[in-house]
Structure formats: structure tokens, C-alpha cells
Short mmCIF file of C-alpha atoms in Angstrom, two decimals:
data_model
loop_
_atom_site.label_atom_id
_atom_site.label_comp_id
_atom_site.label_asym_id
_atom_site.label_seq_id
_atom_site.Cartn_x
_atom_site.Cartn_y
_atom_site.Cartn_z
CA MET X 1 172.44 -67.06 -25.19
CA LYS X 2 175.81 -68.04 -23.59
CA ALA X 3 177.05 -64.04 -24.06
CA LEU X 4 173.82 -63.35 -22.14
CA GLU X 5 174.75 -65.72 -19.54
CA ARG X 6 178.57 -64.30 -19.30
CA LEU X 7 177.57 -61.25 -18.85
CA TRP X 8 174.96 -61.60 -16.45
CA ILE X 9 177.35 -63.67 -14.32
CA GLY X 10 179.68 -60.97 -14.65
CA TYR X 11 177.13 -58.25 -13.62
CA ALA X 12 176.11 -60.55 -10.24
CA GLY X 13 179.76 -61.04 -9.68
CA PHE X 14 180.62 -57.35 -9.65
CA ARG X 15 177.67 -56.69 -7.44
CA GLU X 16 178.97 -59.63 -4.94
CA ARG X 17 182.45 -58.43 -4.70
CA HIS X 18 181.90 -54.91 -4.28
CA PRO X 19 179.09 -54.21 -2.16
CA ARG X 20 179.87 -50.84 -1.03
CA LEU X 21 180.66 -49.64 -4.11
CA VAL X 22 177.51 -50.98 -5.49
CA SER X 23 175.33 -48.58 -2.96
CA TRP X 24 177.60 -45.52 -3.35
CA LEU X 25 176.55 -45.92 -6.90
CA SER X 26 173.19 -46.30 -7.58
CA ARG X 27 173.04 -43.58 -5.38
CA TYR X 28 175.31 -40.82 -6.48
CA ALA X 29 176.41 -42.58 -10.51
CA ILE X 30 173.40 -40.43 -12.08
CA TYR X 31 174.44 -37.21 -10.07
CA LEU X 32 178.36 -38.11 -11.09
CA VAL X 33 177.50 -38.41 -14.89
CA VAL X 34 174.83 -34.79 -15.24
CA LEU X 35 177.73 -33.31 -14.19
CA PHE X 36 180.09 -35.02 -16.75
CA PHE X 37 177.69 -33.90 -19.08
CA ILE X 38 176.71 -30.14 -18.71
CA MET X 39 180.88 -29.67 -18.80
CA LEU X 40 181.42 -31.52 -21.82
CA TYR X 41 178.35 -29.82 -22.58
CA CYS X 42 179.42 -26.67 -22.41
CA ALA X 43 183.17 -27.05 -23.47
CA ILE X 44 181.69 -27.96 -26.91
CA SER X 45 179.85 -24.98 -27.11
CA LEU X 46 181.81 -22.34 -25.19
CA LEU X 47 185.41 -23.39 -27.32
CA LYS X 48 183.11 -23.46 -30.59
CA HIS X 49 182.25 -19.79 -29.49
CA MET X 50 185.14 -18.52 -28.22
CA ASN X 51 187.18 -19.70 -31.39
CA PHE X 52 184.52 -18.30 -34.01
CA GLN X 53 182.42 -20.78 -34.52
CA SER X 54 179.51 -20.56 -33.45
CA HIS X 55 176.82 -18.85 -36.07
CA GLY X 56 174.62 -15.97 -36.17
CA TRP X 57 171.58 -17.96 -37.20
CA ASP X 58 170.45 -19.81 -34.63
CA LEU X 59 172.87 -18.54 -31.64
CA GLY X 60 172.11 -14.34 -32.72
CA ILE X 61 169.08 -14.71 -33.58
CA PHE X 62 167.76 -16.02 -30.65
CA ASP X 63 171.10 -14.65 -28.50
CA GLN X 64 169.34 -10.74 -29.58
CA HIS X 65 165.51 -11.82 -28.84
CA ILE X 66 166.76 -13.02 -25.29
CA TRP X 67 168.39 -9.55 -24.64
CA GLN X 68 165.56 -7.94 -25.88
CA LEU X 69 163.47 -9.37 -23.66
CA SER X 70 165.53 -9.27 -20.47
CA ARG X 71 165.51 -5.51 -21.04
CA PHE X 72 161.20 -5.53 -21.55
CA GLU X 73 161.63 -5.29 -24.80
CA PHE X 74 159.87 -7.13 -28.09
CA GLY X 75 161.98 -5.37 -30.89
CA PHE X 76 162.48 -6.37 -34.56
CA ASN X 77 164.81 -9.17 -34.70
CA THR X 78 167.78 -7.81 -37.55
CA VAL X 79 169.31 -11.28 -37.82
CA ARG X 80 166.41 -13.38 -38.40
CA MET X 81 165.66 -9.79 -40.59
CA VAL X 82 161.85 -10.46 -39.30
CA PRO X 83 159.61 -6.96 -37.31
CA SER X 84 158.91 -10.32 -34.27
CA LEU X 85 161.01 -13.80 -34.09
CA TRP X 86 157.17 -14.60 -32.20
CA GLY X 87 155.79 -14.76 -36.11
CA ASP X 88 158.72 -16.78 -37.62
CA HIS X 89 158.58 -19.45 -34.89
CA PHE X 90 156.02 -19.12 -31.42
CA HIS X 91 158.28 -19.90 -28.48
CA PRO X 92 157.66 -18.10 -24.85
CA ILE X 93 159.04 -20.30 -23.19
CA PHE X 94 162.56 -17.87 -23.68
CA PHE X 95 160.49 -15.97 -21.04
CA LEU X 96 161.96 -18.94 -18.62
CA VAL X 97 165.56 -17.87 -19.49
CA VAL X 98 164.86 -14.15 -18.91
CA PRO X 99 166.06 -14.29 -15.40
CA ALA X 100 169.49 -15.73 -16.59
CA TYR X 101 170.69 -13.05 -18.47
CA TRP X 102 170.05 -10.44 -15.55
CA VAL X 103 172.72 -12.40 -14.01
CA TRP X 104 175.32 -12.79 -17.19
CA SER X 105 174.03 -10.75 -20.49
CA ASP X 106 176.12 -12.71 -22.53
CA ALA X 107 175.60 -15.66 -25.66
CA ARG X 108 177.95 -17.81 -23.56
CA MET X 109 174.96 -17.04 -20.62
CA LEU X 110 172.96 -19.20 -23.43
CA LEU X 111 175.08 -21.77 -24.21
CA ILE X 112 175.58 -22.92 -20.35
CA TYR X 113 171.65 -23.12 -19.91
CA GLN X 114 171.23 -25.42 -22.90
CA ALA X 115 173.84 -27.54 -21.42
CA VAL X 116 172.86 -27.66 -17.86
CA LEU X 117 168.95 -27.86 -18.82
CA VAL X 118 169.73 -30.55 -21.92
CA ALA X 119 171.57 -32.79 -19.03
CA LEU X 120 169.17 -32.36 -16.45
CA GLY X 121 166.93 -34.00 -18.73
CA ALA X 122 168.99 -37.32 -17.52
CA PHE X 123 167.21 -37.28 -14.42
CA PRO X 124 163.35 -37.60 -14.89
CA VAL X 125 164.36 -40.47 -17.51
CA TYR X 126 166.61 -42.13 -15.13
CA TYR X 127 163.66 -42.37 -12.71
CA ALA X 128 161.59 -42.80 -15.22
CA CYS X 129 163.89 -46.15 -16.55
CA ARG X 130 164.44 -47.14 -13.15
CA GLN X 131 160.74 -46.91 -11.50
CA ALA X 132 159.73 -49.88 -14.77
CA LEU X 133 162.75 -51.44 -14.81
CA ARG X 134 163.12 -52.06 -11.36
CA SER X 135 167.39 -51.38 -11.77
CA GLY X 136 169.55 -48.76 -11.19
CA PHE X 137 172.46 -49.94 -13.77
CA CYS X 138 169.31 -50.40 -16.99
CA ALA X 139 168.35 -47.33 -15.76
CA LEU X 140 171.81 -45.19 -15.66
CA CYS X 141 172.34 -46.99 -19.15
CA LEU X 142 169.52 -45.45 -21.03
CA SER X 143 170.19 -42.13 -18.82
CA LEU X 144 173.61 -42.58 -20.95
CA VAL X 145 172.13 -42.98 -23.80
CA TYR X 146 169.74 -40.02 -23.38
CA LEU X 147 172.97 -37.91 -23.28
CA PHE X 148 174.96 -39.30 -25.64
CA PHE X 149 172.25 -39.90 -28.66
CA TRP X 150 173.29 -38.94 -31.55
CA GLY X 151 170.32 -36.58 -32.19
CA THR X 152 171.40 -34.80 -28.16
CA MET X 153 175.00 -34.59 -29.33
CA GLU X 154 173.70 -32.64 -32.85
CA LEU X 155 171.47 -30.18 -30.54
CA ILE X 156 174.88 -29.47 -28.42
CA PHE X 157 176.81 -28.70 -31.22
CA PHE X 158 174.60 -26.22 -33.64
CA ASP X 159 175.13 -23.94 -30.32
CA PHE X 160 171.58 -22.65 -29.05
CA HIS X 161 168.00 -24.21 -30.06
CA GLU X 162 164.73 -23.93 -28.54
CA LEU X 163 164.04 -27.21 -29.17
CA ALA X 164 167.19 -27.71 -26.20
CA PHE X 165 163.76 -27.92 -23.66
CA ALA X 166 162.25 -30.01 -25.77
CA GLY X 167 163.21 -33.64 -24.30
CA PRO X 168 163.66 -32.67 -20.29
CA ILE X 169 159.95 -31.40 -20.52
CA LEU X 170 158.73 -34.38 -21.57
CA ALA X 171 160.66 -36.56 -19.73
CA LEU X 172 159.84 -34.98 -16.98
CA SER X 173 155.75 -35.26 -18.34
CA PHE X 174 156.66 -38.98 -18.63
CA LEU X 175 157.39 -39.55 -15.36
CA LEU X 176 154.49 -37.49 -13.86
CA MET X 177 152.56 -39.26 -16.20
CA GLN X 178 153.93 -43.17 -15.10
CA ARG X 179 153.79 -42.11 -10.84
CA GLU X 180 150.42 -41.27 -11.80
CA LYS X 181 150.62 -37.37 -10.54
CA TRP X 182 148.44 -36.08 -13.46
CA ALA X 183 147.96 -32.85 -12.14
CA GLY X 184 151.91 -32.36 -12.59
CA TYR X 185 151.31 -34.24 -15.68
CA LEU X 186 148.78 -31.49 -16.86
CA LEU X 187 151.07 -28.44 -15.68
CA THR X 188 154.35 -29.56 -18.05
CA VAL X 189 151.29 -29.80 -21.00
CA PRO X 190 151.83 -25.83 -20.97
CA PHE X 191 155.52 -25.83 -21.21
CA LEU X 192 155.61 -28.42 -23.92
CA LEU X 193 153.63 -26.33 -26.44
CA MET X 194 155.45 -22.63 -25.56
CA ILE X 195 158.71 -24.82 -27.42
CA LYS X 196 157.27 -24.16 -31.15
CA GLU X 197 153.80 -24.01 -32.58
CA THR X 198 154.46 -27.34 -33.66
CA MET X 199 155.03 -28.82 -30.56
CA SER X 200 151.15 -28.82 -30.54
CA LEU X 201 150.83 -31.81 -32.94
CA LEU X 202 153.10 -33.81 -30.87
CA VAL X 203 151.00 -32.80 -27.49
CA PHE X 204 148.08 -33.90 -29.82
CA PHE X 205 149.71 -37.33 -29.57
CA LEU X 206 150.50 -37.16 -26.20
CA GLY X 207 147.50 -36.56 -25.27
CA LEU X 208 146.15 -40.11 -27.65
CA TYR X 209 149.55 -41.91 -25.83
CA VAL X 210 147.08 -41.27 -22.88
CA ILE X 211 143.85 -42.24 -24.04
CA LEU X 212 144.78 -45.44 -25.45
CA PHE X 213 147.54 -46.46 -23.42
CA ARG X 214 146.62 -45.08 -20.52
CA ARG X 215 143.84 -45.41 -20.23
CA LYS X 216 143.16 -41.83 -18.81
CA TRP X 217 140.04 -40.38 -20.67
CA PHE X 218 140.12 -36.97 -18.93
CA GLU X 219 143.75 -36.33 -18.64
CA GLY X 220 143.98 -37.10 -22.64
CA LEU X 221 140.99 -35.56 -24.08
CA THR X 222 141.78 -32.31 -22.57
CA THR X 223 145.18 -32.73 -24.14
CA CYS X 224 144.94 -33.45 -26.90
CA LEU X 225 141.77 -30.08 -26.90
CA ILE X 226 144.36 -28.49 -25.60
CA ALA X 227 147.12 -29.13 -28.16
CA ALA X 228 144.67 -28.67 -30.81
CA ALA X 229 143.52 -25.02 -29.99
CA TRP X 230 146.61 -24.16 -29.46
CA PHE X 231 147.95 -24.98 -33.24
CA TYR X 232 144.94 -23.34 -34.34
CA PHE X 233 144.74 -19.93 -32.29
CA ILE X 234 148.40 -19.31 -32.47
CA THR X 235 149.17 -20.25 -36.30
CA LYS X 236 146.00 -18.91 -37.45
CA ARG X 237 145.53 -15.89 -35.38
CA VAL X 238 148.70 -15.08 -33.55
CA MET X 239 151.54 -15.83 -36.04
CA PRO X 240 150.03 -13.40 -39.26
CA PRO X 241 150.07 -10.86 -37.74
CA LEU X 242 153.66 -10.61 -36.45
CA SER X 243 155.39 -12.35 -39.17
CA ALA X 244 157.37 -10.00 -42.59
CA GLY X 245 154.15 -11.82 -45.11
CA GLY X 246 151.14 -11.80 -43.02
CA ASP X 247 150.83 -15.51 -43.02
CA TYR X 248 152.17 -18.60 -41.24
CA PHE X 249 156.16 -18.49 -42.87
CA TYR X 250 156.91 -22.37 -42.57
CA PHE X 251 153.76 -23.66 -44.21
CA LYS X 252 156.00 -23.44 -47.16
CA TYR X 253 157.98 -26.14 -46.87
CA TYR X 254 154.45 -27.88 -46.74
CA SER X 255 152.58 -26.54 -49.64
CA HIS X 256 153.51 -29.03 -52.57
CA LEU X 257 150.81 -31.10 -50.52
CA GLY X 258 148.01 -28.67 -50.90
CA GLU X 259 147.30 -24.90 -49.79
CA ASN X 260 147.05 -24.99 -46.30
CA TRP X 261 147.14 -27.53 -43.57
CA LEU X 262 143.47 -28.81 -43.91
CA ASP X 263 144.34 -29.33 -47.82
CA ALA X 264 147.35 -31.26 -47.13
CA GLY X 265 146.12 -33.78 -44.65
CA LYS X 266 143.32 -34.56 -47.46
CA TYR X 267 145.75 -34.78 -50.21
CA LEU X 268 147.65 -37.54 -47.52
CA LEU X 269 144.42 -39.17 -46.52
CA THR X 270 143.64 -39.79 -50.08
CA HIS X 271 146.62 -40.79 -51.35
CA PRO X 272 148.38 -43.31 -48.98
CA TRP X 273 150.99 -44.00 -51.25
CA GLU X 274 152.53 -40.47 -51.20
CA LEU X 275 153.00 -40.88 -47.67
CA VAL X 276 155.09 -43.68 -48.06
CA LYS X 277 157.24 -42.26 -50.98
CA GLN X 278 157.41 -39.21 -48.48
CA THR X 279 159.10 -41.62 -45.42
CA PHE X 280 161.70 -43.24 -47.45
CA TRP X 281 162.56 -40.51 -50.75
CA PRO X 282 164.35 -39.31 -51.33
CA LEU X 283 167.00 -41.94 -49.80
CA HIS X 284 168.78 -39.80 -47.33
CA LYS X 285 164.95 -40.14 -45.01
CA THR X 286 166.14 -43.92 -45.07
CA LYS X 287 169.58 -43.20 -43.90
CA LEU X 288 167.51 -40.81 -40.99
CA LEU X 289 165.17 -43.45 -40.68
CA LEU X 290 167.80 -45.97 -39.85
CA PHE X 291 170.03 -43.33 -37.94
CA LEU X 292 167.37 -42.86 -35.58
CA LEU X 293 166.20 -46.57 -35.34
CA ALA X 294 169.17 -48.58 -35.28
CA PRO X 295 170.91 -47.24 -32.47
CA PHE X 296 167.95 -48.43 -30.88
CA LEU X 297 167.50 -51.92 -32.10
CA PHE X 298 164.69 -50.82 -33.82
CA LEU X 299 162.95 -51.84 -30.52
CA PRO X 300 160.93 -48.19 -30.29
CA LEU X 301 158.44 -49.78 -33.47
CA ILE X 302 156.64 -52.17 -30.74
CA GLY X 303 156.42 -49.51 -27.78
CA ALA X 304 153.94 -47.65 -27.39
CA PHE X 305 155.42 -44.47 -26.51
CA SER X 306 156.78 -44.59 -29.99
CA ILE X 307 153.15 -42.97 -31.30
CA VAL X 308 154.98 -39.67 -29.40
CA ALA X 309 157.56 -39.46 -32.67
CA ILE X 310 155.26 -39.78 -35.62
CA PRO X 311 154.37 -35.92 -35.34
CA PRO X 312 157.91 -34.32 -35.47
CA LEU X 313 159.24 -37.24 -37.36
CA TYR X 314 156.54 -36.92 -40.87
CA GLU X 315 156.83 -32.98 -39.75
CA HIS X 316 160.84 -33.47 -41.17
CA LEU X 317 159.89 -36.40 -43.22
CA LEU X 318 157.10 -34.28 -45.07
CA SER X 319 158.55 -31.19 -45.56
CA ASN X 320 160.88 -30.16 -48.74
CA TYR X 321 163.77 -28.68 -46.93
CA PHE X 322 166.43 -30.75 -46.95
CA PRO X 323 168.21 -29.80 -44.10
CA HIS X 324 164.62 -31.40 -42.02
CA TRP X 325 166.07 -34.67 -43.21
CA GLU X 326 169.85 -34.31 -42.99
CA ILE X 327 171.51 -36.43 -40.02
CA LEU X 328 172.42 -32.83 -38.37
CA ARG X 329 171.60 -29.85 -36.55
CA HIS X 330 169.04 -29.69 -33.62
CA TYR X 331 165.60 -31.47 -35.32
CA HIS X 332 166.00 -35.22 -34.01
CA ALA X 333 167.12 -34.59 -30.39
CA VAL X 334 163.82 -35.21 -28.86
CA PHE X 335 163.87 -38.42 -29.71
CA ALA X 336 166.41 -39.58 -27.32
CA PRO X 337 163.71 -39.62 -24.68
CA ILE X 338 160.55 -40.98 -27.15
CA PHE X 339 162.44 -43.64 -27.78
CA ILE X 340 164.19 -44.38 -24.34
CA PHE X 341 160.69 -44.17 -23.49
CA ALA X 342 158.82 -46.49 -25.91
CA LEU X 343 161.98 -48.80 -24.98
CA LEU X 344 160.03 -49.71 -21.11
CA ASP X 345 157.35 -51.43 -23.61
CA ALA X 346 159.12 -52.82 -26.10
CA PHE X 347 161.14 -55.24 -22.90
CA PRO X 348 158.33 -56.63 -22.10
CA ARG X 349 156.22 -57.34 -25.07
CA LEU X 350 159.27 -58.93 -26.52
CA HIS X 351 160.03 -60.77 -23.80
CA ARG X 352 156.30 -62.35 -24.19
CA TRP X 353 156.73 -62.78 -28.12
CA LEU X 354 159.64 -64.73 -27.21
CA ALA X 355 158.27 -67.13 -24.21
CA ARG X 356 155.22 -67.48 -26.75
CA ARG X 357 158.01 -69.42 -28.94
CA GLY X 358 159.29 -71.15 -26.34
CA LYS X 359 162.60 -69.58 -26.09
CA GLU X 360 162.16 -69.17 -22.53
CA VAL X 361 164.44 -65.94 -21.53
CA ASP X 362 165.09 -64.87 -17.95
CA TYR X 363 163.64 -60.97 -18.28
CA ARG X 364 165.89 -59.32 -16.03
CA LYS X 365 169.02 -61.06 -18.02
CA MET X 366 167.29 -59.86 -21.41
CA VAL X 367 166.68 -56.35 -20.31
CA LEU X 368 170.39 -56.31 -19.01
CA ALA X 369 172.01 -57.48 -21.99
CA LEU X 370 169.62 -54.86 -24.49
CA CYS X 371 170.14 -52.36 -21.93
CA VAL X 372 174.15 -52.57 -22.22
CA ILE X 373 174.04 -53.10 -26.21
CA VAL X 374 171.98 -50.48 -26.54
CA LEU X 375 173.96 -48.12 -24.99
CA ALA X 376 177.46 -49.56 -26.85
CA LEU X 377 175.34 -48.79 -30.27
CA GLN X 378 175.09 -45.71 -29.88
CA VAL X 379 178.67 -45.14 -29.70
CA PRO X 380 179.26 -45.85 -33.73
CA PHE X 381 176.71 -43.24 -34.18
CA THR X 382 177.61 -40.62 -32.78
CA LEU X 383 180.86 -40.68 -33.40
CA SER X 384 179.96 -40.83 -37.09
CA ARG X 385 178.90 -37.71 -36.73
CA SER X 386 180.10 -33.77 -34.98
CA THR X 387 181.28 -35.26 -32.10
CA LYS X 388 183.85 -37.06 -34.04
CA THR X 389 185.18 -33.28 -33.94
CA LEU X 390 186.05 -34.06 -30.58
CA PHE X 391 189.07 -36.06 -31.45
CA ASP X 392 190.50 -33.14 -33.90
CA PRO X 393 192.78 -31.03 -32.19
CA ASN X 394 192.18 -29.07 -34.91
CA PHE X 395 188.96 -27.48 -32.91
CA TYR X 396 190.34 -26.92 -29.49
CA ARG X 397 192.50 -24.28 -31.21
CA LEU X 398 192.47 -21.17 -33.62
CA ASP X 399 195.48 -19.39 -34.90
CA PRO X 400 196.08 -17.14 -31.14
CA ARG X 401 197.12 -14.01 -33.77
CA MET X 402 193.87 -14.20 -35.55
CA GLU X 403 191.96 -14.96 -32.75
CA LYS X 404 193.43 -12.35 -30.43
CA THR X 405 192.83 -9.86 -33.06
CA GLY X 406 188.90 -10.66 -33.67
CA TYR X 407 188.65 -10.11 -30.03
CA ASP X 408 190.65 -6.72 -30.57
CA ILE X 409 188.38 -5.81 -32.97
CA LEU X 410 185.04 -6.10 -31.06
CA SER X 411 186.29 -4.71 -28.18
CA MET X 412 186.40 -1.31 -30.54
CA ILE X 413 183.27 -1.66 -32.40
CA PRO X 414 180.36 0.86 -29.84
CA PRO X 415 177.86 -0.88 -28.16
CA ASP X 416 175.61 1.77 -29.96
CA ALA X 417 177.28 0.84 -33.53
CA SER X 418 175.08 -0.90 -36.37
CA VAL X 419 176.96 -4.01 -37.32
CA CYS X 420 177.09 -5.78 -40.22
CA ALA X 421 179.36 -8.58 -39.89
CA GLN X 422 180.29 -12.06 -40.92
CA ASP X 423 178.26 -15.72 -39.32
CA PRO X 424 180.62 -16.44 -36.57
CA VAL X 425 181.45 -13.08 -35.98
CA VAL X 426 177.71 -11.79 -34.98
CA PRO X 427 177.18 -14.41 -31.93
CA HIS X 428 179.93 -11.69 -30.73
CA LEU X 429 178.16 -8.25 -31.21
CA SER X 430 173.99 -9.41 -31.16
CA HIS X 431 173.68 -7.35 -27.74
CA ARG X 432 172.78 -3.98 -29.55
CA GLU X 433 169.23 -2.90 -31.41
CA HIS X 434 171.22 -3.37 -35.37
CA ILE X 435 172.85 -6.30 -35.86
CA TYR X 436 172.81 -7.27 -38.90
CA GLN X 437 174.16 -11.12 -40.73
CA PHE X 438 176.55 -9.88 -44.12
CA ASP X 439 174.63 -11.99 -47.03
CA GLY X 440 176.60 -9.29 -49.44
CA ASN X 441 173.90 -6.74 -48.31
CA THR X 442 175.87 -4.04 -45.61
CA TYR X 443 172.33 -2.99 -44.66
CA GLY X 444 173.73 0.68 -44.30
CA ALA X 445 175.38 -1.10 -41.47
CA GLU X 446 178.15 1.55 -39.96
CA TYR X 447 180.85 -1.23 -39.14
CA VAL X 448 180.66 -3.78 -41.68
CA ILE X 449 183.55 -6.71 -39.90
CA LEU X 450 184.44 -9.57 -42.33
CA ASN X 451 187.36 -12.17 -42.35
CA LYS X 452 187.78 -14.30 -45.46
CA PHE X 453 189.25 -17.62 -43.45
CA LEU X 454 186.17 -17.92 -41.09
CA ASP X 455 182.63 -19.88 -42.08
CA CYS X 456 181.25 -17.86 -44.85
CA TYR X 457 177.65 -18.82 -43.85
CA PRO X 458 175.02 -18.11 -46.22
CA LEU X 459 177.66 -17.90 -49.19
CA THR X 460 180.47 -19.68 -50.45
CA ASP X 461 183.97 -19.45 -49.66
CA ARG X 462 184.49 -18.06 -53.36
CA THR X 463 181.43 -15.81 -53.13
CA LEU X 464 182.72 -14.22 -49.58
CA VAL X 465 186.11 -13.42 -51.47
CA TRP X 466 184.07 -11.84 -54.41
CA GLU X 467 182.18 -9.76 -51.42
CA ILE X 468 185.20 -8.90 -50.04
CA ALA X 469 186.96 -7.45 -52.90
CA LYS X 470 183.43 -5.79 -53.69
CA MET X 471 183.32 -3.70 -50.78
CA TYR X 472 186.57 -2.49 -51.20
CA ARG X 473 185.31 -0.99 -54.30
CA ASP X 474 182.36 0.39 -52.28
CA GLN X 475 182.95 4.24 -52.07
CA ARG X 476 180.42 4.29 -48.86
CA TYR X 477 182.71 2.79 -47.04
CA GLU X 478 186.85 3.14 -45.95
CA ALA X 479 188.39 -0.26 -45.08
CA HIS X 480 190.67 -1.19 -42.33
CA ARG X 481 193.10 -4.17 -42.58
CA PHE X 482 193.95 -5.93 -39.05
CA GLY X 483 195.94 -9.09 -40.56
CA TYR X 484 194.79 -12.73 -40.22
CA GLY X 485 192.09 -12.56 -42.46
CA TRP X 486 190.30 -9.30 -41.13
CA VAL X 487 188.96 -6.67 -42.54
CA VAL X 488 186.84 -3.64 -40.86
CA PHE X 489 184.96 -1.34 -43.25
CA THR X 490 183.90 1.92 -41.99
CA ILE X 491 180.98 3.61 -43.23
CA LYS X 492 182.15 7.55 -44.16
CA PRO X 493 180.67 10.61 -42.48
CA GLN X 494 178.32 11.85 -44.84
CA TYR X 495 176.54 8.33 -45.29
CA ASP X 496 176.35 7.86 -41.42
CA MET X 497 172.80 8.18 -41.14
CA ASP X 498 172.43 8.17 -37.60
CA GLY X 499 175.94 9.95 -37.24
CA LYS X 500 176.64 7.06 -34.34
CA LEU X 501 180.23 6.61 -35.67
CA GLN X 502 182.99 7.06 -34.22
CA PRO X 503 186.78 7.06 -35.23
CA PHE X 504 188.10 3.61 -35.53
CA PRO X 505 191.29 3.06 -34.38
CA LEU X 506 194.03 1.94 -36.64
#
């Protein structure tokens, strides 16, 4: 309690000593914060890309897809090796990115677009929190929580993903809901659904929240019905004909629960202990839950809006695919706005709980202290993940000779040639009809670009070295060594089926 009083006295004293500064910050601080994080996100993404640390999966996949859309094409995605990317995941939200490609058609535009999009999500978070808490400072703290949450930072470090749209649009949806602008809220629902087919499950629970806690039956029921119909129509009628296997590809991650979604639901209802087991075991899942909830002091557990976290959480926990419950990648960014908005309901509940036990605490002081603590807690959790590489000098530089040689090689590749390249090279060459990720198969490409010093996904380092040695023995290709690990294999004219091979500069 003494610490709480000292914090409040310090906060109040600062406001009294610097009223003009406080007034200026209350107006413009959020804009400065958003601008700073736009620059930070851009710096992280662009540095990774320029230093050959970005990846074909998923940046190369989406870059080729959006490049095709910008040319009014809907072709085969050769990086993902699927006839249509909409058969893999259904994300028409990418039509919103197409105009950016008319301005600058480059993978770096995707990275900049994502940086701006994610950072702008802080605005609806800020205004929703300021309205609920009646404090610009607390709202600013929670906006910083959204921007610096480890899941958000992992999304930025993961290059690019459609889930970058989820947090900002969900935050806008909540803000419109909070302000009773239900027509605007309903307009955000289609955009949430267009992010990914499984977002319809989140939208369904968003509708349940509106019914149960906002007491808006028409708006909530409409949301639930639209989400349920969308999920059925997209996964049963739209995606199977577009997919390579003629079925919904990603149900394989839940096949241990049943033969289809209905069987999986029945199994979990009749085996509740299995649901508990899948929630906490293996222990990586328990660790994930701690990483999600501990930075928020576990307070979202008593917040009503946490109901919206159930679908994305169990989409990962019930999966048999380990990366879904790994504390990395892009999967967990959506929990930042969900848990922040859950705090807005948790704070008064906690205050009432303390009051019933005879512990009278000033509500404003309690909220201020909790917002500061939650913000401070983000630091150790975020810096224990990919963000710690910002303090590694090697993150900011690559051997300039190796980098220059790589870009010299890229400049030699004809724009219409077919290329098979190592994972970090793919996003630099994905604006073409035929670009493949090297996995030991060259797919008959005219050019094969490899470097044993770069990320070898999906191979191991040893396997990559073995595959390079095998390429030297491949009678179809001629090897060109450029030093610093770079080697380019060009297909011999007699094996060039398309006849597009051009003499390669030596």
C-alpha cells in the first residue's frame, strides 16, 4: 500500500509541476509512440530482409500471391506448391494490400505495410482504454503493452503474416462496440472473417460476448450466425475445390480428435478430461499459458472479453503441430488486444472483490499501479524472445562482401526465369511465376541459388552441405562459384525445357 501511495504521489506531483507538458503529452504522446514503433517495426523487418534473414515461408509465399493479385492474376503459388493459396488458407483480406503494390511492387512493401498496420492498432486500444479508465496515462501504458507484448514482437520478427490484421481490426471492433456504434461494429465483422477461415471461430465468440455481456441480442446473434455460416461455407464449399488434396488441409492437425469438426467436438464434450490434458500437456503448453497470462498478472481470467480468446487459444492447444504452441512465431499476437480489453473489465471486478473483504483501495490509484506493473512485466517476457536479438551486434550487420555478392547474383537473374533458391533468398526473387524453395528438389528450375552460410530451412545444415555436393554431381546443371558461400547452378541448354535460359555472367 505504501508503494501504491508513493507511486500516486509521484504521478500527481509530476502533473502539478509540469501542467503544460502533461497537457501536451495527453494530446500527442500516443502519436509519438505509434510513430516510434512504426520506425522500430520497419527497422527490424527491413534489416532482416536486407541481411538475408527473411524467409520464403511465409514472406515469399505471400509476396508472390499479392504480386499475382496486383496483376489481376490468381495463379499457382510455387513457393507453397499449391494450385491456389486460398485453398491453403482463405484470406481475401490481402486485397487491401494490392493498392500498395501498385505504388511499389516489392516484398519490402509488405514489411512496411505490416509495420504500419500493427502500430496503428494502438490507436483504437488507446481510445478504448482512455474511455473506460478515464486516464490518458493508463491508456498510454496499455497501448505500449499492445505494441511491446512478446506476441506482437514475434509477429514482426516473423516477417509477414495475415494475422497482422487481426489485432488492429479486433481493437477497432471493440472500440465501436464500446461507443455503441453497432453499425460500424457490424462492418468490422466481414474484415475479421476475411483474415483467415479460422477467424470465424473468434468472431462467433465475439458475438457471444456481445450477447452475454453487452446484452445486445440482435447484434450478437447476427455476428454468431454470420460467423458460423462463413466457417461452414468456406471450409466445406470454397476451400476444398481450391486445395491440392480436395479437402480442408489443416484439419490434419486435429485428426487425433475425430474424422471431422463435428466428431472432434463430440469427442471433447464426451471426454472433458482430454480437454484438460490437451490444455496443459505437453508442458510446452503450460509454459505458453504462463507466457500469455503472467505478463497481465493473470487478471484477464476475470475479464469478460477473455471469452474471445478461447477459439485462438484452443486452435493452438488442441493442435498436434508443435509450432502452434511454441513461444515464437506469429500465432499469439492477437492475444494482446484481447487481454488488454479483458483488463478493462477485470479492474472494477478486482476492486469490488477487495472492497467486499474490507480492503478499501482508491480505484484510480489501483488502476494506475496495475497498468504500470503490467507494462513493466512486458519487458522481461518480450526480451526473453526474439526481441533480445536487437541487442546483438550481429543482427545489424552481415559480412558486406557476402551481402554484396548475393545482391550481385540477384541482379543477374532474368525476371522471367524459373528459380529454385534457398529459403532466405526466395523473398528477393518471388515476383515471378516460377520460384521454388530448395528442399533437395530443384523442380527443373533454370537457376538454383544456394549458400551454406544462410538459413537452411527446411533442411539441416549437414543436409544442405550434402545437397550442394549432390548438385555438383547433377549432370543437368553447371556450377558457378562466387565465393563467400554463394554458388549458382544453371541448367544446361539441352535440359532447358522453356528455352528461357540466358548466358550467365561469370
